[in-house]
């Protein structure tokens, strides 16, 4: 029973760690998407190539971050693949996209990221419920141990009384 509880808590802790890591990668991905958007908008508005610098950084980082999320959370592969397609549409020809179309793609990417966040939220309430259940089990075990000790002391006392009367 104790081993099962310990194993369950370890599993929940591992899931929370994966979810935290996914949340961090998702936040970084959102930052890179914003950099991508900023670079394209800056270049589109000014035709100055120095504004594409954040775009080039984001273009390299986005596939890495998507692969990281996919590795951490294989269950999210469909969502991540969908996000990859959206990002590739933005990255492929940034200067050929009309701002309205680019905004629609970015909004779609943000929605996908929100979906990932929902799926991997750090569910502290679940963790606390598991911990509370474990503490209740520990309390039951402690109560049973106290009752067993009391019974043992009673039996020892009874047998000592029997022995005492046998010697008299």
Coordinates of N, CA and C in Angstrom, one line a residue:
X1 N 0.8 -1.2 0.0 CA 0.0 0.0 0.0 C 0.9 1.3 0.0
X2 N 1.9 1.3 0.9 CA 2.8 2.4 1.0 C 3.5 2.6 -0.3
X3 N 4.0 1.4 -0.9 CA 4.8 1.5 -2.2 C 3.9 2.0 -3.3
X4 N 2.6 1.6 -3.3 CA 1.7 2.1 -4.4 C 1.5 3.6 -4.3
X5 N 1.4 4.1 -3.0 CA 1.2 5.6 -2.8 C 2.4 6.3 -3.2
X6 N 3.6 5.8 -2.8 CA 4.9 6.4 -3.2 C 5.0 6.5 -4.7
X7 N 4.7 5.4 -5.3 CA 4.8 5.3 -6.8 C 3.9 6.3 -7.5
X8 N 2.6 6.4 -6.9 CA 1.7 7.3 -7.5 C 2.1 8.8 -7.3
X9 N 2.7 9.1 -6.2 CA 3.2 10.4 -5.9 C 4.3 10.8 -6.8
X10 N 5.2 9.8 -7.0 CA 6.4 10.0 -7.9 C 5.9 10.2 -9.4
X11 N 4.9 9.5 -9.8 CA 4.3 9.7 -11.1 C 3.7 11.1 -11.3
X12 N 3.0 11.5 -10.3 CA 2.4 12.9 -10.3 C 3.4 13.9 -10.4
X13 N 4.5 13.8 -9.5 CA 5.6 14.7 -9.5 C 6.3 14.8 -10.9
X14 N 6.5 13.6 -11.5 CA 7.1 13.6 -12.8 C 6.2 14.2 -13.9
X15 N 4.9 14.0 -13.8 CA 4.0 14.7 -14.7 C 4.0 16.2 -14.5
X16 N 4.0 16.6 -13.3 CA 4.1 18.1 -13.0 C 5.4 18.7 -13.6
X17 N 6.5 18.0 -13.5 CA 7.8 18.5 -14.0 C 7.7 18.5 -15.5
X18 N 7.1 17.5 -16.2 CA 7.0 17.6 -17.6 C 6.1 18.8 -18.0
X19 N 5.0 19.0 -17.3 CA 4.1 20.1 -17.6 C 4.8 21.4 -17.4
X20 N 5.6 21.6 -16.4 CA 6.4 22.8 -16.2 C 7.4 23.1 -17.3
X21 N 8.1 22.0 -17.7 CA 9.0 22.1 -18.8 C 8.3 22.5 -20.1
X22 N 7.1 21.9 -20.3 CA 6.4 22.2 -21.5 C 5.9 23.6 -21.5
X23 N 5.5 24.1 -20.3 CA 5.0 25.5 -20.2 C 6.1 26.4 -20.5
X24 N 7.3 26.1 -20.0 CA 8.5 27.0 -20.3 C 8.8 27.0 -21.8
X25 N 8.8 25.9 -22.4 CA 9.1 25.8 -23.9 C 8.0 26.5 -24.7
X26 N 6.7 26.4 -24.2 CA 5.6 27.1 -24.9 C 5.8 28.6 -24.8
X27 N 6.2 29.1 -23.6 CA 6.4 30.5 -23.4 C 7.5 31.0 -24.3
X28 N 8.6 30.2 -24.4 CA 9.7 30.6 -25.2 C 9.3 30.6 -26.7
X29 N 8.4 29.6 -27.1 CA 7.9 29.6 -28.4 C 7.1 30.8 -28.7
X30 N 6.2 31.2 -27.8 CA 5.4 32.4 -28.0 C 6.3 33.6 -28.1
X31 N 7.4 33.7 -27.3 CA 8.3 34.8 -27.5 C 8.9 34.9 -28.9
X32 N 9.3 33.7 -29.4 CA 9.9 33.6 -30.7 C 8.9 33.9 -31.8
X33 N 7.7 33.5 -31.6 CA 6.7 33.9 -32.6 C 6.5 35.4 -32.6
X34 N 6.5 36.0 -31.4 CA 6.4 37.5 -31.3 C 7.6 38.2 -32.0
X35 N 8.8 37.6 -31.8 CA 10.0 38.1 -32.5 C 9.8 38.0 -34.0
X36 N 9.3 36.9 -34.4 CA 9.1 36.6 -35.8 C 8.1 37.7 -36.4
X37 N 7.0 37.9 -35.7 CA 6.0 38.8 -36.2 C 6.6 40.3 -36.2
X38 N 7.3 40.6 -35.1 CA 7.9 41.9 -35.0 C 8.9 42.2 -36.2
X39 N 9.7 41.2 -36.4 CA 10.7 41.4 -37.5 C 10.0 41.6 -38.9
X40 N 9.0 40.8 -39.1 CA 8.3 40.9 -40.4 C 7.6 42.2 -40.5
X41 N 6.9 42.6 -39.5 CA 6.2 43.9 -39.5 C 7.2 45.1 -39.7
X42 N 8.3 45.0 -38.9 CA 9.3 46.1 -39.1 C 9.8 46.2 -40.5
X43 N 10.1 45.0 -41.0 CA 10.7 45.0 -42.4 C 9.6 45.5 -43.4
X44 N 8.4 45.0 -43.2 CA 7.3 45.4 -44.2 C 7.1 46.9 -44.1
X45 N 7.1 47.4 -42.9 CA 6.9 48.9 -42.8 C 8.0 49.7 -43.3
X46 N 9.3 49.3 -43.2 CA 10.4 50.1 -43.5 C 11.2 49.7 -44.7
X47 N 11.1 48.4 -45.0 CA 12.0 47.7 -46.0 C 13.4 47.7 -45.6
X48 N 13.7 47.9 -44.3 CA 15.1 47.9 -43.8 C 15.3 46.5 -43.3
X49 N 16.3 45.8 -43.9 CA 16.6 44.4 -43.5 C 17.1 44.2 -42.1
X50 N 17.5 45.3 -41.4 CA 18.0 45.1 -40.0 C 16.8 44.6 -39.1
X51 N 15.6 45.0 -39.6 CA 14.4 44.6 -38.8 C 14.1 43.1 -38.9
X52 N 14.7 42.4 -39.9 CA 14.5 41.0 -40.0 C 15.4 40.2 -39.1
X53 N 16.3 40.8 -38.3 CA 17.2 40.1 -37.4 C 16.4 39.2 -36.4
X54 N 15.4 39.7 -35.7 CA 14.6 38.8 -34.8 C 13.9 37.7 -35.6
X55 N 13.6 38.0 -36.8 CA 12.9 37.0 -37.7 C 13.9 35.8 -37.9
X56 N 15.2 36.1 -38.2 CA 16.1 35.0 -38.5 C 16.4 34.2 -37.2
X57 N 16.5 34.9 -36.1 CA 16.7 34.1 -34.8 C 15.5 33.2 -34.5
X58 N 14.3 33.8 -34.7 CA 13.1 33.0 -34.4 C 13.0 31.8 -35.4
X59 N 13.4 32.1 -36.6 CA 13.3 31.0 -37.7 C 14.1 29.8 -37.3
X60 N 15.2 30.0 -36.6 CA 16.1 28.9 -36.2 C 15.5 28.3 -34.9
X61 N 15.0 29.1 -34.0 CA 14.6 28.6 -32.7 C 13.2 27.9 -32.7
X62 N 12.3 28.3 -33.5 CA 11.0 27.7 -33.5 C 11.0 26.2 -33.8
X63 N 11.7 25.7 -34.8 CA 11.6 24.2 -34.9 C 12.3 23.5 -33.8
X64 N 13.3 24.1 -33.2 CA 13.9 23.5 -32.0 C 12.9 23.4 -30.8
X65 N 12.2 24.5 -30.6 CA 11.2 24.5 -29.5 C 10.1 23.5 -29.7
X66 N 9.6 23.5 -31.0 CA 8.5 22.6 -31.3 C 9.0 21.1 -31.1
X67 N 10.2 20.8 -31.5 CA 10.7 19.4 -31.3 C 10.8 19.1 -29.8
X68 N 11.3 20.1 -29.0 CA 11.4 19.9 -27.6 C 10.0 19.6 -27.0
X69 N 9.0 20.4 -27.4 CA 7.6 20.2 -26.8 C 7.2 18.8 -27.2
X70 N 7.4 18.4 -28.5 CA 7.0 17.1 -28.9 C 7.7 16.0 -28.2
X71 N 9.0 16.2 -27.8 CA 9.7 15.2 -27.1 C 9.3 15.1 -25.7
X72 N 8.9 16.2 -25.0 CA 8.4 16.2 -23.7 C 7.0 15.6 -23.6
X73 N 6.2 16.0 -24.5 CA 4.8 15.6 -24.5 C 4.4 14.9 -25.8
X74 N 4.7 13.6 -26.0 CA 4.4 12.9 -27.2 C 2.9 13.0 -27.6
X75 N 2.1 13.1 -26.5 CA 0.6 13.1 -26.7 C 0.2 14.3 -27.5
X76 N 1.0 15.4 -27.5 CA 0.6 16.6 -28.2 C 1.1 16.7 -29.6
X77 N 1.5 15.6 -30.1 CA 2.1 15.6 -31.5 C 1.2 16.2 -32.5
X78 N -0.1 15.9 -32.5 CA -1.0 16.5 -33.5 C -1.0 18.0 -33.4
X79 N -1.2 18.5 -32.2 CA -1.2 19.9 -32.0 C 0.1 20.6 -32.4
X80 N 1.2 20.0 -32.0 CA 2.5 20.5 -32.3 C 2.7 20.5 -33.9
X81 N 2.3 19.4 -34.5 CA 2.4 19.4 -36.0 C 1.6 20.4 -36.7
X82 N 0.4 20.7 -36.1 CA -0.4 21.7 -36.7 C 0.2 23.1 -36.5
X83 N 0.8 23.3 -35.3 CA 1.5 24.6 -35.0 C 2.7 24.7 -35.9
X84 N 3.4 23.6 -36.2 CA 4.6 23.6 -37.1 C 4.2 24.1 -38.5
X85 N 3.1 23.6 -39.0 CA 2.6 24.0 -40.3 C 2.3 25.5 -40.4
X86 N 1.7 26.0 -39.3 CA 1.4 27.4 -39.2 C 2.7 28.2 -39.2
X87 N 3.6 27.8 -38.4 CA 4.9 28.5 -38.3 C 5.7 28.5 -39.6
X88 N 5.6 27.3 -40.3 CA 6.3 27.2 -41.6 C 5.7 28.2 -42.6
X89 N 4.4 28.4 -42.5 CA 3.7 29.3 -43.4 C 4.2 30.7 -43.2
X90 N 4.4 31.0 -41.9 CA 4.8 32.4 -41.6 C 6.3 32.6 -42.0
X91 N 7.1 31.5 -41.7 CA 8.6 31.6 -41.8 C 9.0 31.6 -43.3
X92 N 8.3 30.8 -44.1 CA 8.7 30.5 -45.5 C 8.9 31.8 -46.3
X93 N 7.9 32.6 -46.4 CA 8.0 33.8 -47.2 C 7.4 35.0 -46.4
X94 N 8.1 35.5 -45.4 CA 7.6 36.5 -44.6 C 7.2 37.8 -45.3
X95 N 8.0 38.1 -46.3 CA 7.8 39.4 -47.0 C 6.7 39.3 -48.0
X96 N 6.3 38.1 -48.4 CA 5.2 37.9 -49.4 C 3.8 37.9 -48.7
X97 N 3.8 37.7 -47.4 CA 2.5 37.6 -46.7 C 2.0 39.0 -46.5
X98 N 0.7 39.1 -46.7 CA 0.0 40.4 -46.4 C -0.1 40.4 -44.9
X99 N -0.1 41.6 -44.3 CA -0.1 41.7 -42.9 C -1.4 41.1 -42.3
X100 N -2.5 41.2 -43.0 CA -3.8 40.7 -42.6 C -3.7 39.2 -42.5
X101 N -3.1 38.5 -43.5 CA -2.9 37.1 -43.5 C -1.9 36.7 -42.4
X102 N -0.9 37.4 -42.3 CA 0.1 37.1 -41.3 C -0.5 37.2 -39.9
X103 N -1.4 38.2 -39.6 CA -2.0 38.3 -38.3 C -2.9 37.1 -38.1
X104 N -3.6 36.7 -39.1 CA -4.5 35.5 -39.0 C -3.7 34.2 -38.6
X105 N -2.5 34.1 -39.3 CA -1.7 32.9 -39.0 C -1.1 33.0 -37.5
X106 N -0.7 34.2 -37.1 CA -0.2 34.4 -35.8 C -1.3 34.2 -34.7
X107 N -2.5 34.6 -35.0 CA -3.6 34.4 -34.1 C -3.9 32.9 -34.0
X108 N -3.8 32.2 -35.1 CA -4.0 30.7 -35.1 C -2.9 30.0 -34.3
X109 N -1.6 30.5 -34.5 CA -0.5 30.0 -33.7 C -0.7 30.2 -32.2
X110 N -1.2 31.4 -31.8 CA -1.4 31.7 -30.4 C -2.5 30.8 -29.9
X111 N -3.6 30.5 -30.6 CA -4.6 29.6 -30.2 C -4.1 28.2 -29.9
X112 N -3.2 27.8 -30.9 CA -2.6 26.4 -30.7 C -1.8 26.4 -29.4
X113 N -1.0 27.5 -29.2 CA -0.2 27.5 -27.9 C -1.1 27.5 -26.7
X114 N -2.2 28.2 -26.7 CA -3.1 28.2 -25.6 C -3.7 26.8 -25.4
X115 N -3.9 26.1 -26.5 CA -4.4 24.7 -26.4 C -3.4 23.8 -25.7
X116 N -2.1 24.0 -26.0 CA -1.0 23.3 -25.4 C -1.0 23.6 -23.9
X117 N -1.1 24.9 -23.6 CA -1.1 25.3 -22.2 C -2.2 24.7 -21.4
X118 N -3.4 24.6 -22.0 CA -4.5 24.0 -21.3 C -4.3 22.5 -21.0
X119 N -3.7 21.9 -22.1 CA -3.5 20.4 -21.9 C -2.4 20.1 -20.9
X120 N -1.5 21.0 -20.7 CA -0.4 20.7 -19.8 C -0.3 21.6 -18.6
X121 N -1.5 22.1 -18.1 CA -1.5 23.0 -17.0 C -0.9 22.2 -15.8
X122 N -0.2 23.0 -14.9 CA 0.3 22.4 -13.7 C -0.8 22.2 -12.7
X123 N -1.4 21.0 -12.7 CA -2.6 20.7 -11.9 C -2.2 20.5 -10.5
X124 N -2.0 21.6 -9.8 CA -1.6 21.5 -8.3 C -2.8 20.9 -7.5
X125 N -4.0 21.1 -7.9 CA -5.1 20.6 -7.1 C -5.1 19.1 -7.2
X126 N -4.8 18.5 -8.3 CA -4.7 17.1 -8.4 C -3.6 16.5 -7.6
X127 N -2.4 17.2 -7.6 CA -1.3 16.8 -6.8 C -1.6 16.9 -5.3
X128 N -2.3 18.0 -4.9 CA -2.6 18.1 -3.5 C -3.7 17.1 -3.1
X129 N -4.6 16.7 -4.0 CA -5.5 15.7 -3.7 C -4.8 14.3 -3.5
X130 N -3.9 14.0 -4.3 CA -3.1 12.8 -4.2 C -2.3 12.8 -2.9
X131 N -1.7 13.9 -2.6 CA -1.0 14.1 -1.3 C -1.9 13.9 -0.1
X132 N -3.1 14.5 -0.2 CA -4.0 14.4 0.9 C -4.5 13.0 1.1
X133 N -4.7 12.3 0.0 CA -5.1 10.9 0.1 C -4.0 10.1 0.7
X134 N -2.7 10.4 0.4 CA -1.6 9.6 1.0 C -1.5 9.9 2.4
X135 N -1.8 11.2 2.8 CA -1.7 11.5 4.2 C -2.8 10.8 5.0
X136 N -4.0 10.7 4.4 CA -5.1 9.9 5.0 C -4.7 8.5 5.2
X137 N -4.1 7.9 4.2 CA -3.6 6.5 4.3 C -2.6 6.4 5.4
X138 N -1.7 7.3 5.5 CA -0.7 7.3 6.5 C -1.4 7.4 7.9
X139 N -2.4 8.2 8.0 CA -3.1 8.3 9.3 C -3.8 7.0 9.7
X140 N -4.4 6.4 8.7 CA -5.0 5.1 8.9 C -4.0 4.1 9.4
X141 N -2.8 4.0 8.7 CA -1.8 3.1 9.1 C -1.3 3.4 10.5
X142 N -1.1 4.7 10.8 CA -0.6 5.0 12.1 C -1.7 4.6 13.2
X143 N -2.9 4.8 12.9 CA -4.0 4.4 13.8 C -4.0 2.9 14.0
X144 N -3.8 2.1 12.9 CA -3.8 0.7 13.0 C -2.5 0.2 13.8
X145 N -1.4 0.9 13.7 CA -0.2 0.6 14.4 C -0.4 0.8 15.9
X146 N -1.1 1.9 16.3 CA -1.4 2.2 17.7 C -2.3 1.2 18.3
X147 N -3.3 0.8 17.5 CA -4.3 -0.2 18.0 C -3.5 -1.6 18.2
X148 N -2.7 -1.9 17.2 CA -1.9 -3.2 17.3 C -1.0 -3.1 18.5
X149 N -0.3 -2.0 18.8 CA 0.5 -1.9 20.0 C -0.3 -2.0 21.2
X150 N -1.4 -1.4 21.3 CA -2.3 -1.5 22.4 C -2.7 -2.9 22.7
X151 N -3.1 -3.6 21.6 CA -3.5 -5.0 21.7 C -2.3 -5.9 22.2
X152 N -1.1 -5.6 21.7 CA 0.1 -6.3 22.1 C 0.4 -6.1 23.6
X153 N 0.3 -4.8 24.0 CA 0.5 -4.5 25.4 C -0.5 -5.2 26.3
X154 N -1.8 -5.2 25.8 CA -2.8 -5.9 26.6 C -2.5 -7.4 26.7
X155 N -2.1 -8.0 25.6 CA -1.7 -9.4 25.7 C -0.5 -9.7 26.6
X156 N 0.5 -8.8 26.5 CA 1.6 -9.0 27.4 C 1.2 -8.8 28.9
X157 N 0.4 -7.9 29.1 CA -0.1 -7.6 30.5 C -0.9 -8.9 30.9
X158 N -1.8 -9.4 30.1 CA -2.6 -10.6 30.4 C -1.7 -11.8 30.7
X159 N -0.7 -12.0 29.8 CA 0.2 -13.2 30.0 C 1.1 -13.0 31.3
X160 N 1.5 -11.7 31.6 CA 2.2 -11.5 32.8 C 1.4 -11.8 34.0
X161 N 0.1 -11.4 33.9 CA -0.8 -11.7 35.0 C -1.0 -13.2 35.2
X162 N -1.1 -13.9 34.1 CA -1.3 -15.4 34.2 C 0.0 -16.0 34.8
X163 N 1.1 -15.6 34.4 CA 2.4 -16.1 34.9 C 2.5 -15.8 36.4
X164 N 2.1 -14.6 36.8 CA 2.2 -14.2 38.2 C 1.3 -15.1 39.1
X165 N 0.1 -15.4 38.6 CA -0.8 -16.3 39.3 C -0.3 -17.7 39.3
X166 N 0.4 -18.1 38.3 CA 0.9 -19.5 38.3 C 2.0 -19.7 39.3
X167 N 2.8 -18.6 39.6 CA 3.8 -18.7 40.6 C 3.3 -18.6 42.0
X168 N 2.1 -18.1 42.2 CA 1.6 -17.9 43.6 C 0.9 -19.2 44.0

